[in-house]
Amino acid sequence: GENVGLHLPTLSVQEGDNSIINCAYSNSASDYFIWYKQESGKGPQFIIDIRSNMDKRQGQRVTVLLNKTVKHLSLQIAATQPGDSAVYFCAENRRTDKLIFGTGTRLQVFP
Amino acid sequence: DGGITQSPKYLFRKEGQNVTLSCEQNLNHDAMYWYRQDPGQGLRLIYYSQIVNDFQKGDIAEGYSVSREKKESFPLTVTSAQKNPTAFYLCASSIPRQGSWANVLTFGAGSRLTVL
């Protein structure tokens, strides 16, 4: 899309498969993490969040896993659908009002 | 429906001109933000405001200016001093963090600025 990166890491999955999108965060002091989905031509939309005192949180078809030891965050999407095609961003929060966003991963779903 | 409205969606500017991007929210959020998005990069914070008549510079404030005269509105002016203004601009709002860890941003649909 016009408003998202042309050189982003891309994950291609077949419809119905599970998707795993990974994110490495930078600061061990970060205590809150969010995943956003951005479709072409639109602003980012909130998907799911997790606190640093949790390792896993589940939503509808999505699960976020947090590994604080290696500063790694992942978003799992079950039974991926064509409507899941978008760019996915992770963001970390360090007890300030400013979120720090990752560069994003493009998810492509093919039939 | 509550939300954030950005306008215009597309804007073309000649070099040396200032342009103002509009951002209006009816979510009753106190905090508002402006981000810039470039290909291959994450969102970068330009300015933010936690309350009316107050705002702070973000990471890339040079060449930009803002005002916050009303709670609902947070316009961004891209000045001629901004050397590379072509980008996608996103406005967001949130309830500011008050002893809680939660700080979810709600975004507008964005404004695409192209300098000719």
Short mmCIF file of C-alpha atoms in Angstrom, two decimals:
data_model
loop_
_atom_site.label_atom_id
_atom_site.label_comp_id
_atom_site.label_asym_id
_atom_site.label_seq_id
_atom_site.Cartn_x
_atom_site.Cartn_y
_atom_site.Cartn_z
CA GLY A 1 0.00 0.00 0.00
CA GLU A 2 1.01 3.62 -0.45
CA ASN A 3 1.55 4.31 3.19
CA VAL A 4 3.51 1.30 4.36
CA GLY A 5 7.03 0.19 3.80
CA LEU A 6 8.08 -1.12 0.42
CA HIS A 7 11.00 -3.03 1.88
CA LEU A 8 9.46 -4.58 4.94
CA PRO A 9 10.06 -8.16 6.01
CA THR A 10 7.28 -10.20 4.49
CA LEU A 11 5.56 -13.31 5.73
CA SER A 12 3.54 -15.25 3.17
CA VAL A 13 1.08 -17.84 4.42
CA GLN A 14 -1.65 -19.91 2.92
CA GLU A 15 -5.21 -19.23 3.92
CA GLY A 16 -6.14 -21.40 6.88
CA ASP A 17 -2.59 -21.79 8.17
CA ASN A 18 -1.34 -20.22 11.36
CA SER A 19 0.89 -17.14 11.17
CA ILE A 20 3.63 -16.11 13.55
CA ILE A 21 4.98 -12.59 13.40
CA ASN A 22 8.03 -11.77 15.48
CA CYS A 23 9.34 -8.61 17.06
CA ALA A 24 12.47 -7.84 19.03
CA TYR A 25 12.19 -4.94 21.42
CA SER A 26 15.00 -2.78 22.60
CA ASN A 27 14.61 -1.86 26.24
CA SER A 28 14.40 -4.29 29.13
CA ALA A 29 12.64 -1.54 31.11
CA SER A 30 9.64 -1.62 28.79
CA ASP A 31 6.61 -2.83 30.70
CA TYR A 32 3.81 -2.79 28.17
CA PHE A 33 3.58 -4.01 24.59
CA ILE A 34 1.00 -3.58 21.86
CA TRP A 35 0.43 -5.11 18.45
CA TYR A 36 -1.12 -2.97 15.73
CA LYS A 37 -2.46 -3.93 12.30
CA GLN A 38 -2.27 -1.48 9.41
CA GLU A 39 -4.20 -2.16 6.23
CA SER A 40 -3.36 -0.35 3.04
CA GLY A 41 -4.54 3.24 3.06
CA LYS A 42 -5.56 3.17 6.71
CA GLY A 43 -4.16 4.04 10.09
CA PRO A 44 -2.94 1.35 12.51
CA GLN A 45 -5.56 -0.47 14.51
CA PHE A 46 -5.09 -2.00 17.96
CA ILE A 47 -5.05 -5.80 18.00
CA ILE A 48 -3.87 -6.94 21.40
CA ASP A 49 -1.66 -5.86 24.28
CA ILE A 50 0.33 -7.49 27.06
CA ARG A 51 1.96 -6.37 30.28
CA SER A 52 5.49 -7.31 31.20
CA ASN A 53 4.25 -9.38 34.16
CA MET A 54 2.58 -11.78 31.71
CA ASP A 55 4.03 -14.31 29.27
CA LYS A 56 0.98 -14.93 27.15
CA ARG A 57 -2.31 -13.33 26.34
CA GLN A 58 -5.04 -14.58 24.05
CA GLY A 59 -7.66 -12.78 22.04
CA GLN A 60 -9.97 -13.82 19.29
CA ARG A 61 -7.78 -15.87 16.89
CA VAL A 62 -4.70 -14.02 18.13
CA THR A 63 -2.17 -14.80 20.82
CA VAL A 64 0.73 -12.65 21.97
CA LEU A 65 3.76 -14.26 23.59
CA LEU A 66 6.35 -12.31 25.53
CA ASN A 67 9.84 -13.59 26.29
CA LYS A 68 11.52 -11.02 28.51
CA THR A 69 14.74 -13.01 28.75
CA VAL A 70 15.53 -12.45 25.10
CA LYS A 71 13.35 -9.33 24.67
CA HIS A 72 11.15 -10.99 22.09
CA LEU A 73 7.50 -10.59 21.29
CA SER A 74 5.42 -12.64 18.89
CA LEU A 75 1.92 -12.44 17.47
CA GLN A 76 0.25 -15.68 16.48
CA ILE A 77 -2.78 -15.60 14.21
CA ALA A 78 -4.79 -18.79 13.99
CA ALA A 79 -6.48 -19.88 10.77
CA THR A 80 -5.18 -16.91 8.81
CA GLN A 81 -7.72 -15.29 6.50
CA PRO A 82 -7.34 -12.99 3.49
CA GLY A 83 -8.59 -10.12 5.65
CA ASP A 84 -5.54 -10.56 7.86
CA SER A 85 -3.31 -9.30 5.06
CA ALA A 86 -1.72 -6.12 6.38
CA VAL A 87 1.41 -4.71 7.97
CA TYR A 88 1.78 -5.59 11.64
CA PHE A 89 3.68 -3.39 14.10
CA CYS A 90 4.77 -4.07 17.61
CA ALA A 91 5.17 -1.19 20.04
CA GLU A 92 6.76 -0.93 23.47
CA ASN A 93 6.02 1.47 26.26
CA ARG A 94 8.47 2.55 28.91
CA ARG A 95 6.21 4.15 31.51
CA THR A 96 6.08 7.36 29.52
CA ASP A 97 3.43 8.59 27.16
CA LYS A 98 5.50 7.71 24.13
CA LEU A 99 5.23 4.38 22.39
CA ILE A 100 8.23 3.10 20.46
CA PHE A 101 7.20 1.34 17.26
CA GLY A 102 9.00 -1.40 15.38
CA THR A 103 9.48 -1.24 11.61
CA GLY A 104 6.67 -3.65 10.83
CA THR A 105 6.14 -6.98 9.05
CA ARG A 106 3.96 -7.43 6.00
CA LEU A 107 1.64 -10.44 6.12
CA GLN A 108 0.46 -11.78 2.77
CA VAL A 109 -2.24 -14.42 2.70
CA PHE A 110 -2.71 -16.44 -0.48
CA PRO A 111 -5.50 -18.89 -1.30
CA ASP B 1 -19.28 6.97 16.03
CA GLY B 2 -16.26 8.17 17.93
CA GLY B 3 -13.01 8.46 16.11
CA ILE B 4 -10.26 10.57 14.66
CA THR B 5 -10.65 12.46 11.41
CA GLN B 6 -7.66 13.57 9.42
CA SER B 7 -7.82 15.84 6.41
CA PRO B 8 -6.93 16.10 3.68
CA LYS B 9 -6.22 12.48 2.80
CA TYR B 10 -3.91 13.55 -0.02
CA LEU B 11 -2.03 16.83 -0.29
CA PHE B 12 0.47 18.15 -2.78
CA ARG B 13 2.80 21.00 -1.97
CA LYS B 14 5.37 22.99 -3.82
CA GLU B 15 8.75 23.44 -2.24
CA GLY B 16 8.86 26.44 0.06
CA GLN B 17 5.21 26.31 1.01
CA ASN B 18 3.83 25.64 4.45
CA VAL B 19 0.91 23.24 4.75
CA THR B 20 -1.36 22.39 7.64
CA LEU B 21 -2.80 18.95 8.27
CA SER B 22 -5.99 18.75 10.27
CA CYS B 23 -6.72 16.27 13.05
CA GLU B 24 -10.00 16.22 14.93
CA GLN B 25 -11.15 13.68 17.54
CA ASN B 26 -14.47 13.17 19.30
CA LEU B 27 -13.24 10.51 21.70
CA ASN B 28 -12.80 12.97 24.57
CA HIS B 29 -9.16 11.93 24.78
CA ASP B 30 -6.78 14.28 26.52
CA ALA B 31 -3.60 13.28 24.70
CA MET B 32 -2.96 13.67 20.97
CA TYR B 33 0.03 12.77 18.82
CA TRP B 34 1.48 13.24 15.36
CA TYR B 35 3.58 10.51 13.75
CA ARG B 36 5.42 10.35 10.48
CA GLN B 37 5.62 7.09 8.51
CA ASP B 38 8.21 6.46 5.81
CA PRO B 39 8.74 3.29 3.75
CA GLY B 40 10.73 0.69 5.63
CA GLN B 41 10.62 2.57 8.91
CA GLY B 42 8.50 2.48 11.99
CA LEU B 43 6.33 5.35 13.11
CA ARG B 44 8.34 8.32 14.33
CA LEU B 45 6.90 10.79 16.80
CA ILE B 46 6.80 14.43 15.69
CA TYR B 47 4.87 16.20 18.46
CA TYR B 48 2.50 15.25 21.24
CA SER B 49 0.14 17.04 23.55
CA GLN B 50 -1.15 15.76 26.86
CA ILE B 51 -3.48 18.64 27.58
CA VAL B 52 -4.94 21.72 25.94
CA ASN B 53 -2.49 24.59 25.42
CA ASP B 54 0.49 22.35 26.05
CA PHE B 55 2.61 20.24 23.71
CA GLN B 56 6.06 18.69 23.57
CA LYS B 57 8.51 17.88 20.83
CA GLY B 58 8.90 14.31 19.79
CA ASP B 59 11.88 12.68 18.14
CA ILE B 60 11.70 14.53 14.80
CA ALA B 61 10.08 17.91 15.53
CA GLU B 62 12.38 20.04 13.37
CA GLY B 63 10.50 21.70 10.53
CA TYR B 64 7.09 21.09 12.10
CA SER B 65 4.81 23.08 14.37
CA VAL B 66 1.58 22.34 16.21
CA SER B 67 -1.08 24.01 18.31
CA ARG B 68 -3.57 22.67 20.82
CA GLU B 69 -6.17 25.37 21.40
CA LYS B 70 -9.02 22.90 21.76
CA LYS B 71 -9.18 19.42 23.22
CA GLU B 72 -10.63 18.03 20.01
CA SER B 73 -8.11 19.51 17.59
CA PHE B 74 -4.36 19.12 17.06
CA PRO B 75 -3.31 20.56 13.67
CA LEU B 76 0.18 19.96 12.31
CA THR B 77 1.96 22.50 10.12
CA VAL B 78 4.72 21.24 7.88
CA THR B 79 6.93 24.24 7.28
CA SER B 80 9.35 25.01 4.48
CA ALA B 81 12.13 24.26 6.96
CA GLN B 82 11.29 20.55 6.79
CA LYS B 83 13.83 19.24 4.27
CA ASN B 84 12.13 16.00 3.34
CA PRO B 85 8.42 16.42 4.00
CA THR B 86 7.05 13.81 1.61
CA ALA B 87 5.59 11.15 3.89
CA PHE B 88 2.46 9.64 5.37
CA TYR B 89 1.32 11.49 8.49
CA LEU B 90 -0.70 9.83 11.22
CA CYS B 91 -2.57 11.52 14.04
CA ALA B 92 -3.48 9.60 17.18
CA SER B 93 -5.09 10.16 20.54
CA SER B 94 -5.20 8.40 23.88
CA ILE B 95 -6.26 8.67 27.45
CA PRO B 96 -2.97 9.60 29.11
CA ARG B 97 -1.30 7.16 31.41
CA GLN B 98 -2.19 7.99 35.02
CA GLY B 99 -0.53 5.49 37.27
CA SER B 100 -1.60 2.75 34.91
CA TRP B 101 0.47 1.00 32.31
CA ALA B 102 -2.15 1.20 29.58
CA ASN B 103 -1.59 3.67 26.79
CA VAL B 104 -3.41 2.45 23.70
CA LEU B 105 -3.38 4.89 20.81
CA THR B 106 -6.30 5.33 18.46
CA PHE B 107 -5.16 6.41 15.01
CA GLY B 108 -6.72 8.39 12.21
CA ALA B 109 -6.64 7.20 8.60
CA GLY B 110 -3.62 9.35 7.74
CA SER B 111 -2.69 12.14 5.36
CA ARG B 112 -0.34 11.61 2.46
CA LEU B 113 1.81 14.68 1.73
CA THR B 114 3.78 14.87 -1.50
CA VAL B 115 6.18 17.70 -2.26
CA LEU B 116 6.48 18.46 -5.95
#
